[in-house]
Amino acid sequence: MHVIIGGAHNGKREFVRKLLNELNEEDINWCEGEIPAPGNDTVVLAGLENWLAQCELSEEKAYDFIIKAVEKRPAIIILTDISRGIVPMDANLRKLRDTCGRVYQRLFAEASEVTKVWYGIPQTIKKRGE
Amino acid sequence: MVRGKLTFISGGVRSGKSAFAERQLVEIAEDCGGRLVYIASGTRVDAEMKKRIETHRRDRAENNWLTIEKPVNLEEVVPFIRENDFVLWDCLTTWLANELYTGWETGTACIALPNCMERKETHLYNTIEAILAKAPQLVIVSNEVLDDLPPQDAETKTYRRWLGMIHQKLVARANTAIEMEYGMPMFWKKGDDR
């Protein structure tokens, strides 16, 4: 599992497209704001924060649901950093930031590779075996 | 003629990005005997902003900067730039807000007009290249504001999209790209300048 992290409009999706191109991956299941059923094909999971915002599951179950969908297959998860702004007035948004923060931490821990993208430039934060 | 070097610096508020940019240019201008030029895009919208501008001015006072105020229409600086000028533009975020929202009260803001910002964006890159055709170094300062929850209103969404896109394109053009973390520069791109 490869996690891509960065702020909004930083070129994360473009980076992933190039990466998949280089790997000659053709059969890609690209999911925006939704979690696919478990399978074997390569999956790209983007807009996870939108899915989490609408998700009725508990945080624990939501995390398990994500992991079930990405385990046993090549997976790239694109995470948008939403953690560095002013504390929102809306309690639901505060909750979403907290949930994203905790879920992102667990996904970072689980990932074999983590890449931060800053305006199109990638930096490896974590790589198993290195 | 050789194109000047472009440096892009962004960071959070009070991360020391302006001070770092100024120090860098002061040192190199001293070595080369060049002139220091400061392009300011902030406007005195209120007392706090006025004070902020004065603080920046005081910080620059001892090094003899030529200050050019350009909240909009950055291309107007080009005739004032000479060879051997070391130029700092502070900052892209305020310029973008000025360009997008000026005329908001009268319904003539660029953000509401089709293709308006597209044209201004093209102008921007042309202006930057025109500056670099003369000046040996241009440093552009901007802010990190995209690691936040997405905004609810369409105008702020548009602003963020433009800012991210322009940042990406400037980083691609830059010789050096720096993310400032409380006085510590993180070099995402390190060119052959300093």
Tab-separated table of N, CA and C in Angstrom, chain A:
chain	number	residue	atom	x	y	z
A	1	MET	N	0.842	-1.196	0.000
A	1	MET	CA	0.000	0.000	0.000
A	1	MET	C	0.882	1.252	0.000
A	2	HIS	N	0.603	2.109	-0.951
A	2	HIS	CA	1.384	3.338	-1.108
A	2	HIS	C	0.482	4.528	-0.783
A	3	VAL	N	0.868	5.309	0.209
A	3	VAL	CA	0.084	6.474	0.599
A	3	VAL	C	0.723	7.745	0.022
A	4	ILE	N	-0.119	8.594	-0.578
A	4	ILE	CA	0.327	9.884	-1.095
A	4	ILE	C	-0.342	10.961	-0.251
A	5	ILE	N	0.454	11.867	0.298
A	5	ILE	CA	-0.113	12.921	1.147
A	5	ILE	C	0.308	14.299	0.628
A	6	GLY	N	-0.566	15.279	0.804
A	6	GLY	CA	-0.231	16.654	0.421
A	6	GLY	C	-1.441	17.549	0.564
A	7	GLY	N	-1.229	18.844	0.504
A	7	GLY	CA	-2.330	19.800	0.586
A	7	GLY	C	-3.181	19.745	-0.668
A	8	ALA	N	-4.298	20.463	-0.644
A	8	ALA	CA	-5.181	20.538	-1.817
A	8	ALA	C	-4.451	21.216	-2.970
A	9	HIS	N	-4.796	20.842	-4.185
A	9	HIS	CA	-4.246	21.485	-5.404
A	9	HIS	C	-2.724	21.467	-5.441
A	10	ASN	N	-2.135	20.397	-4.968
A	10	ASN	CA	-0.673	20.279	-4.968
A	10	ASN	C	-0.160	19.337	-6.049
A	11	GLY	N	-1.065	18.777	-6.858
A	11	GLY	CA	-0.637	17.902	-7.951
A	11	GLY	C	-0.493	16.439	-7.546
A	12	LYS	N	-1.257	16.007	-6.547
A	12	LYS	CA	-1.146	14.620	-6.072
A	12	LYS	C	-1.663	13.619	-7.110
A	13	ARG	N	-2.855	13.915	-7.673
A	13	ARG	CA	-3.431	12.979	-8.659
A	13	ARG	C	-2.552	12.891	-9.908
A	14	GLU	N	-2.060	14.036	-10.339
A	14	GLU	CA	-1.193	14.077	-11.510
A	14	GLU	C	0.047	13.207	-11.261
A	15	PHE	N	0.595	13.306	-10.065
A	15	PHE	CA	1.757	12.497	-9.694
A	15	PHE	C	1.429	11.001	-9.770
A	16	VAL	N	0.260	10.632	-9.264
A	16	VAL	CA	-0.152	9.222	-9.274
A	16	VAL	C	-0.365	8.729	-10.704
A	17	ARG	N	-0.979	9.577	-11.540
A	17	ARG	CA	-1.181	9.201	-12.946
A	17	ARG	C	0.156	8.905	-13.624
A	18	LYS	N	1.131	9.777	-13.392
A	18	LYS	CA	2.464	9.571	-13.990
A	18	LYS	C	3.102	8.295	-13.470
A	19	LEU	N	2.962	8.091	-12.160
A	19	LEU	CA	3.540	6.906	-11.525
A	19	LEU	C	2.973	5.632	-12.141
A	20	LEU	N	1.645	5.590	-12.313
A	20	LEU	CA	0.985	4.411	-12.883
A	20	LEU	C	1.373	4.220	-14.342
A	21	ASN	N	1.564	5.335	-15.019
A	21	ASN	CA	2.014	5.297	-16.406
A	21	ASN	C	3.380	4.636	-16.518
A	22	GLU	N	4.283	5.075	-15.626
A	22	GLU	CA	5.643	4.522	-15.620
A	22	GLU	C	5.625	3.038	-15.310
A	23	LEU	N	4.691	2.628	-14.474
A	23	LEU	CA	4.602	1.210	-14.097
A	23	LEU	C	3.828	0.401	-15.139
A	24	ASN	N	3.362	1.114	-16.180
A	24	ASN	CA	2.572	0.476	-17.233
A	24	ASN	C	1.325	-0.211	-16.706
A	25	GLU	N	0.777	0.353	-15.656
A	25	GLU	CA	-0.455	-0.193	-15.100
A	25	GLU	C	-1.617	0.263	-15.976
A	26	GLU	N	-2.415	-0.671	-16.440
A	26	GLU	CA	-3.512	-0.275	-17.310
A	26	GLU	C	-4.885	-0.484	-16.681
A	27	ASP	N	-5.019	-1.625	-16.055
A	27	ASP	CA	-6.319	-1.945	-15.467
A	27	ASP	C	-6.395	-1.361	-14.062
A	28	ILE	N	-6.836	-0.105	-13.994
A	28	ILE	CA	-6.835	0.578	-12.703
A	28	ILE	C	-8.258	0.936	-12.279
A	29	ASN	N	-8.533	0.611	-11.054
A	29	ASN	CA	-9.826	0.946	-10.477
A	29	ASN	C	-9.651	2.244	-9.681
A	30	TRP	N	-10.008	3.368	-10.283
A	30	TRP	CA	-9.788	4.681	-9.656
A	30	TRP	C	-11.065	5.126	-8.955
A	31	CYS	N	-11.016	5.244	-7.651
A	31	CYS	CA	-12.218	5.584	-6.876
A	31	CYS	C	-12.089	6.968	-6.253
A	32	GLU	N	-13.043	7.832	-6.554
A	32	GLU	CA	-13.070	9.175	-5.965
A	32	GLU	C	-14.174	9.232	-4.912
A	33	GLY	N	-13.768	9.379	-3.660
A	33	GLY	CA	-14.756	9.538	-2.592
A	33	GLY	C	-15.599	8.309	-2.333
A	34	GLU	N	-15.131	7.148	-2.803
A	34	GLU	CA	-15.847	5.906	-2.477
A	34	GLU	C	-14.851	4.764	-2.286
A	35	ILE	N	-15.300	3.743	-1.618
A	35	ILE	CA	-14.430	2.602	-1.323
A	35	ILE	C	-14.910	1.419	-2.157
A	36	PRO	N	-14.017	0.827	-2.917
A	36	PRO	CA	-14.431	-0.282	-3.777
A	36	PRO	C	-14.596	-1.585	-2.992
A	37	ALA	N	-15.241	-2.546	-3.623
A	37	ALA	CA	-15.327	-3.889	-3.026
A	37	ALA	C	-13.938	-4.530	-3.101
A	38	PRO	N	-13.625	-5.449	-2.185
A	38	PRO	CA	-12.328	-6.127	-2.255
A	38	PRO	C	-12.135	-6.792	-3.616
A	39	GLY	N	-10.899	-6.875	-4.073
A	39	GLY	CA	-10.619	-7.483	-5.373
A	39	GLY	C	-9.130	-7.646	-5.583
A	40	ASN	N	-8.718	-7.920	-6.849
A	40	ASN	CA	-7.303	-8.144	-7.135
A	40	ASN	C	-6.676	-7.043	-7.983
A	41	ASP	N	-7.507	-6.274	-8.681
A	41	ASP	CA	-6.955	-5.249	-9.573
A	41	ASP	C	-6.346	-4.089	-8.780
A	42	THR	N	-5.523	-3.319	-9.463
A	42	THR	CA	-4.890	-2.160	-8.823
A	42	THR	C	-5.954	-1.114	-8.521
A	43	VAL	N	-5.892	-0.610	-7.297
A	43	VAL	CA	-6.897	0.370	-6.903
A	43	VAL	C	-6.233	1.681	-6.494
A	44	VAL	N	-6.849	2.799	-6.904
A	44	VAL	CA	-6.451	4.119	-6.414
A	44	VAL	C	-7.631	4.677	-5.644
A	45	LEU	N	-7.351	5.047	-4.406
A	45	LEU	CA	-8.399	5.566	-3.546
A	45	LEU	C	-8.130	7.044	-3.315
A	46	ALA	N	-9.005	7.911	-3.821
A	46	ALA	CA	-8.807	9.356	-3.637
A	46	ALA	C	-10.032	9.965	-2.988
A	47	GLY	N	-9.864	11.150	-2.425
A	47	GLY	CA	-11.000	11.838	-1.805
A	47	GLY	C	-11.533	11.095	-0.594
A	48	LEU	N	-10.620	10.452	0.127
A	48	LEU	CA	-11.031	9.673	1.301
A	48	LEU	C	-11.726	10.554	2.348
A	49	GLU	N	-11.283	11.832	2.431
A	49	GLU	CA	-11.871	12.745	3.422
A	49	GLU	C	-13.360	12.965	3.128
A	50	ASN	N	-13.726	12.938	1.827
A	50	ASN	CA	-15.152	13.115	1.480
A	50	ASN	C	-15.965	11.892	1.877
A	51	TRP	N	-15.342	10.726	1.681
A	51	TRP	CA	-16.025	9.494	2.083
A	51	TRP	C	-16.199	9.461	3.600
A	52	LEU	N	-15.128	9.821	4.317
A	52	LEU	CA	-15.203	9.827	5.780
A	52	LEU	C	-16.238	10.840	6.288
A	53	ALA	N	-16.372	11.963	5.569
A	53	ALA	CA	-17.330	13.000	5.981
A	53	ALA	C	-18.765	12.485	5.903
A	54	GLN	N	-19.023	11.580	4.953
A	54	GLN	CA	-20.400	11.102	4.748
A	54	GLN	C	-20.662	9.738	5.357
A	55	CYS	N	-19.588	9.124	5.823
A	55	CYS	CA	-19.653	7.748	6.299
A	55	CYS	C	-20.467	7.632	7.590
A	56	GLU	N	-21.362	6.648	7.631
A	56	GLU	CA	-22.190	6.452	8.822
A	56	GLU	C	-21.529	5.512	9.822
A	57	LEU	N	-20.458	4.862	9.404
A	57	LEU	CA	-19.801	3.885	10.280
A	57	LEU	C	-19.031	4.583	11.401
A	58	SER	N	-18.743	3.829	12.453
A	58	SER	CA	-17.866	4.359	13.490
A	58	SER	C	-16.456	4.461	12.893
A	59	GLU	N	-15.610	5.236	13.527
A	59	GLU	CA	-14.256	5.429	13.001
A	59	GLU	C	-13.526	4.092	12.858
A	60	GLU	N	-13.683	3.251	13.866
A	60	GLU	CA	-13.021	1.947	13.870
A	60	GLU	C	-13.481	1.101	12.674
A	61	LYS	N	-14.799	1.071	12.490
A	61	LYS	CA	-15.363	0.265	11.401
A	61	LYS	C	-15.019	0.856	10.038
A	62	ALA	N	-14.988	2.174	9.984
A	62	ALA	CA	-14.634	2.846	8.725
A	62	ALA	C	-13.207	2.471	8.340
A	63	TYR	N	-12.316	2.485	9.317
A	63	TYR	CA	-10.922	2.133	9.050
A	63	TYR	C	-10.816	0.681	8.559
A	64	ASP	N	-11.510	-0.228	9.243
A	64	ASP	CA	-11.495	-1.642	8.835
A	64	ASP	C	-12.019	-1.816	7.409
A	65	PHE	N	-13.068	-1.048	7.114
A	65	PHE	CA	-13.681	-1.099	5.784
A	65	PHE	C	-12.676	-0.699	4.700
A	66	ILE	N	-11.905	0.356	4.995
A	66	ILE	CA	-10.881	0.831	4.043
A	66	ILE	C	-9.812	-0.251	3.862
A	67	ILE	N	-9.342	-0.787	4.974
A	67	ILE	CA	-8.261	-1.783	4.925
A	67	ILE	C	-8.707	-3.034	4.156
A	68	LYS	N	-9.936	-3.487	4.425
A	68	LYS	CA	-10.490	-4.653	3.704
A	68	LYS	C	-10.451	-4.431	2.190
A	69	ALA	N	-10.742	-3.184	1.797
A	69	ALA	CA	-10.823	-2.863	0.368
A	69	ALA	C	-9.450	-2.815	-0.297
A	70	VAL	N	-8.416	-2.489	0.465
A	70	VAL	CA	-7.106	-2.291	-0.175
A	70	VAL	C	-6.115	-3.425	0.080
A	71	GLU	N	-6.409	-4.298	1.054
A	71	GLU	CA	-5.440	-5.366	1.337
A	71	GLU	C	-5.482	-6.410	0.220
A	72	LYS	N	-4.402	-7.105	0.037
A	72	LYS	CA	-4.299	-8.181	-0.966
A	72	LYS	C	-4.426	-7.681	-2.402
A	73	ARG	N	-4.124	-6.422	-2.644
A	73	ARG	CA	-4.109	-5.909	-4.017
A	73	ARG	C	-3.182	-4.689	-4.046
A	74	PRO	N	-2.619	-4.374	-5.224
A	74	PRO	CA	-1.827	-3.144	-5.298
A	74	PRO	C	-2.743	-1.943	-5.059
A	75	ALA	N	-2.360	-1.089	-4.106
A	75	ALA	CA	-3.246	0.029	-3.761
A	75	ALA	C	-2.458	1.315	-3.547
A	76	ILE	N	-3.033	2.402	-4.062
A	76	ILE	CA	-2.504	3.739	-3.808
A	76	ILE	C	-3.616	4.542	-3.156
A	77	ILE	N	-3.311	5.150	-2.021
A	77	ILE	CA	-4.321	5.967	-1.347
A	77	ILE	C	-3.848	7.419	-1.344
A	78	ILE	N	-4.668	8.304	-1.921
A	78	ILE	CA	-4.321	9.729	-1.980
A	78	ILE	C	-5.026	10.444	-0.827
A	79	LEU	N	-4.230	11.029	0.058
A	79	LEU	CA	-4.790	11.709	1.220
A	79	LEU	C	-4.566	13.211	1.114
A	80	THR	N	-5.613	13.982	1.324
A	80	THR	CA	-5.486	15.439	1.334
A	80	THR	C	-5.303	15.904	2.769
A	81	ASP	N	-4.210	16.615	2.990
A	81	ASP	CA	-3.946	17.145	4.326
A	81	ASP	C	-4.922	18.281	4.611
A	82	ILE	N	-5.751	18.115	5.647
A	82	ILE	CA	-6.713	19.175	6.000
A	82	ILE	C	-6.480	19.626	7.441
A	83	SER	N	-5.284	19.339	7.948
A	83	SER	CA	-5.063	19.464	9.399
A	83	SER	C	-4.451	20.784	9.833
A	84	ARG	N	-4.139	21.680	8.897
A	84	ARG	CA	-3.329	22.831	9.291
A	84	ARG	C	-4.038	24.168	9.176
A	85	GLY	N	-5.334	24.165	9.301
A	85	GLY	CA	-6.050	25.438	9.223
A	85	GLY	C	-6.509	25.900	10.596
A	86	ILE	N	-7.360	26.917	10.585
A	86	ILE	CA	-7.946	27.439	11.814
A	86	ILE	C	-8.987	26.425	12.302
A	87	VAL	N	-9.087	26.252	13.617
A	87	VAL	CA	-10.073	25.315	14.166
A	87	VAL	C	-11.463	25.763	13.720
A	88	PRO	N	-12.222	24.873	13.050
A	88	PRO	CA	-13.523	25.326	12.540
A	88	PRO	C	-14.560	25.515	13.636
A	89	MET	N	-15.511	26.416	13.377
A	89	MET	CA	-16.596	26.676	14.325
A	89	MET	C	-17.537	25.477	14.396
A	90	ASP	N	-17.730	24.842	13.251
A	90	ASP	CA	-18.673	23.743	13.126
A	90	ASP	C	-18.113	22.466	13.769
A	91	ALA	N	-18.873	21.927	14.726
A	91	ALA	CA	-18.406	20.746	15.476
A	91	ALA	C	-18.183	19.543	14.552
A	92	ASN	N	-19.031	19.409	13.526
A	92	ASN	CA	-18.882	18.286	12.597
A	92	ASN	C	-17.554	18.361	11.848
A	93	LEU	N	-17.166	19.579	11.499
A	93	LEU	CA	-15.897	19.746	10.786
A	93	LEU	C	-14.712	19.482	11.718
A	94	ARG	N	-14.868	19.869	12.980
A	94	ARG	CA	-13.807	19.564	13.959
A	94	ARG	C	-13.645	18.051	14.075
A	95	LYS	N	-14.796	17.372	14.117
A	95	LYS	CA	-14.782	15.911	14.240
A	95	LYS	C	-14.130	15.288	13.007
A	96	LEU	N	-14.464	15.820	11.834
A	96	LEU	CA	-13.897	15.283	10.595
A	96	LEU	C	-12.374	15.431	10.580
A	97	ARG	N	-11.889	16.607	11.011
A	97	ARG	CA	-10.434	16.816	11.043
A	97	ARG	C	-9.764	15.812	11.972
A	98	ASP	N	-10.405	15.593	13.135
A	98	ASP	CA	-9.839	14.650	14.100
A	98	ASP	C	-9.841	13.230	13.528
A	99	THR	N	-10.977	12.840	12.938
A	99	THR	CA	-11.090	11.497	12.354
A	99	THR	C	-10.034	11.308	11.272
A	100	CYS	N	-9.955	12.274	10.365
A	100	CYS	CA	-8.964	12.175	9.286
A	100	CYS	C	-7.563	12.042	9.879
A	101	GLY	N	-7.267	12.840	10.874
A	101	GLY	CA	-5.938	12.799	11.486
A	101	GLY	C	-5.599	11.411	12.009
A	102	ARG	N	-6.541	10.819	12.733
A	102	ARG	CA	-6.292	9.493	13.318
A	102	ARG	C	-6.228	8.404	12.250
A	103	VAL	N	-7.167	8.467	11.292
A	103	VAL	CA	-7.186	7.459	10.219
A	103	VAL	C	-5.908	7.576	9.371
A	104	TYR	N	-5.516	8.799	9.060
A	104	TYR	CA	-4.289	9.004	8.274
A	104	TYR	C	-3.077	8.413	9.009
A	105	GLN	N	-3.027	8.633	10.312
A	105	GLN	CA	-1.897	8.087	11.087
A	105	GLN	C	-1.825	6.577	10.943
A	106	ARG	N	-2.988	5.933	11.037
A	106	ARG	CA	-3.008	4.464	10.945
A	106	ARG	C	-2.644	4.008	9.541
A	107	LEU	N	-3.100	4.738	8.531
A	107	LEU	CA	-2.759	4.378	7.150
A	107	LEU	C	-1.264	4.582	6.890
A	108	PHE	N	-0.692	5.625	7.458
A	108	PHE	CA	0.765	5.841	7.344
A	108	PHE	C	1.500	4.648	7.950
A	109	ALA	N	1.034	4.218	9.115
A	109	ALA	CA	1.693	3.118	9.829
A	109	ALA	C	1.590	1.816	9.032
A	110	GLU	N	0.459	1.630	8.383
A	110	GLU	CA	0.187	0.412	7.634
A	110	GLU	C	0.919	0.381	6.282
A	111	ALA	N	1.138	1.566	5.707
A	111	ALA	CA	1.674	1.669	4.343
A	111	ALA	C	3.106	1.145	4.250
A	112	SER	N	3.418	0.554	3.094
A	112	SER	CA	4.805	0.162	2.864
A	112	SER	C	5.583	1.355	2.311
A	113	GLU	N	4.860	2.326	1.761
A	113	GLU	CA	5.510	3.506	1.207
A	113	GLU	C	4.618	4.730	1.396
A	114	VAL	N	5.242	5.839	1.840
A	114	VAL	CA	4.512	7.096	1.983
A	114	VAL	C	5.277	8.179	1.231
A	115	THR	N	4.553	8.900	0.368
A	115	THR	CA	5.167	9.975	-0.406
A	115	THR	C	4.413	11.259	-0.166
A	116	LYS	N	5.163	12.333	0.145
A	116	LYS	CA	4.528	13.647	0.246
A	116	LYS	C	4.716	14.352	-1.084
A	117	VAL	N	3.642	14.980	-1.581
A	117	VAL	CA	3.749	15.742	-2.832
A	117	VAL	C	3.536	17.218	-2.517
A	118	TRP	N	4.517	18.024	-2.889
A	118	TRP	CA	4.478	19.478	-2.659
A	118	TRP	C	4.573	20.166	-4.006
A	119	TYR	N	3.484	20.692	-4.472
A	119	TYR	CA	3.422	21.367	-5.779
A	119	TYR	C	4.120	20.567	-6.878
A	120	GLY	N	3.762	19.313	-6.917
A	120	GLY	CA	4.246	18.452	-7.989
A	120	GLY	C	5.551	17.724	-7.686
A	121	ILE	N	6.242	18.110	-6.617
A	121	ILE	CA	7.515	17.444	-6.301
A	121	ILE	C	7.283	16.370	-5.233
A	122	PRO	N	7.679	15.112	-5.528
A	122	PRO	CA	7.475	14.050	-4.551
A	122	PRO	C	8.656	13.922	-3.577
A	123	GLN	N	8.360	13.546	-2.362
A	123	GLN	CA	9.408	13.235	-1.394
A	123	GLN	C	8.995	11.987	-0.628
A	124	THR	N	9.905	11.020	-0.570
A	124	THR	CA	9.607	9.790	0.138
A	124	THR	C	9.735	10.035	1.639
A	125	ILE	N	8.673	9.766	2.371
A	125	ILE	CA	8.694	9.918	3.820
A	125	ILE	C	8.974	8.575	4.469
A	126	LYS	N	8.502	7.529	3.805
A	126	LYS	CA	8.657	6.189	4.369
A	126	LYS	C	8.753	5.192	3.230
A	127	LYS	N	9.665	4.225	3.373
A	127	LYS	CA	9.716	3.139	2.409
A	127	LYS	C	10.234	1.895	3.114
A	128	ARG	N	9.432	0.870	3.156
A	128	ARG	CA	9.846	-0.370	3.840
A	128	ARG	C	11.078	-0.934	3.165
A	129	GLY	N	12.007	-1.362	3.985
A	129	GLY	CA	13.219	-1.968	3.459
A	129	GLY	C	14.330	-0.945	3.212
A	130	GLU	N	14.019	0.324	3.518
A	130	GLU	CA	15.067	1.363	3.327
A	130	GLU	C	15.356	2.041	4.642
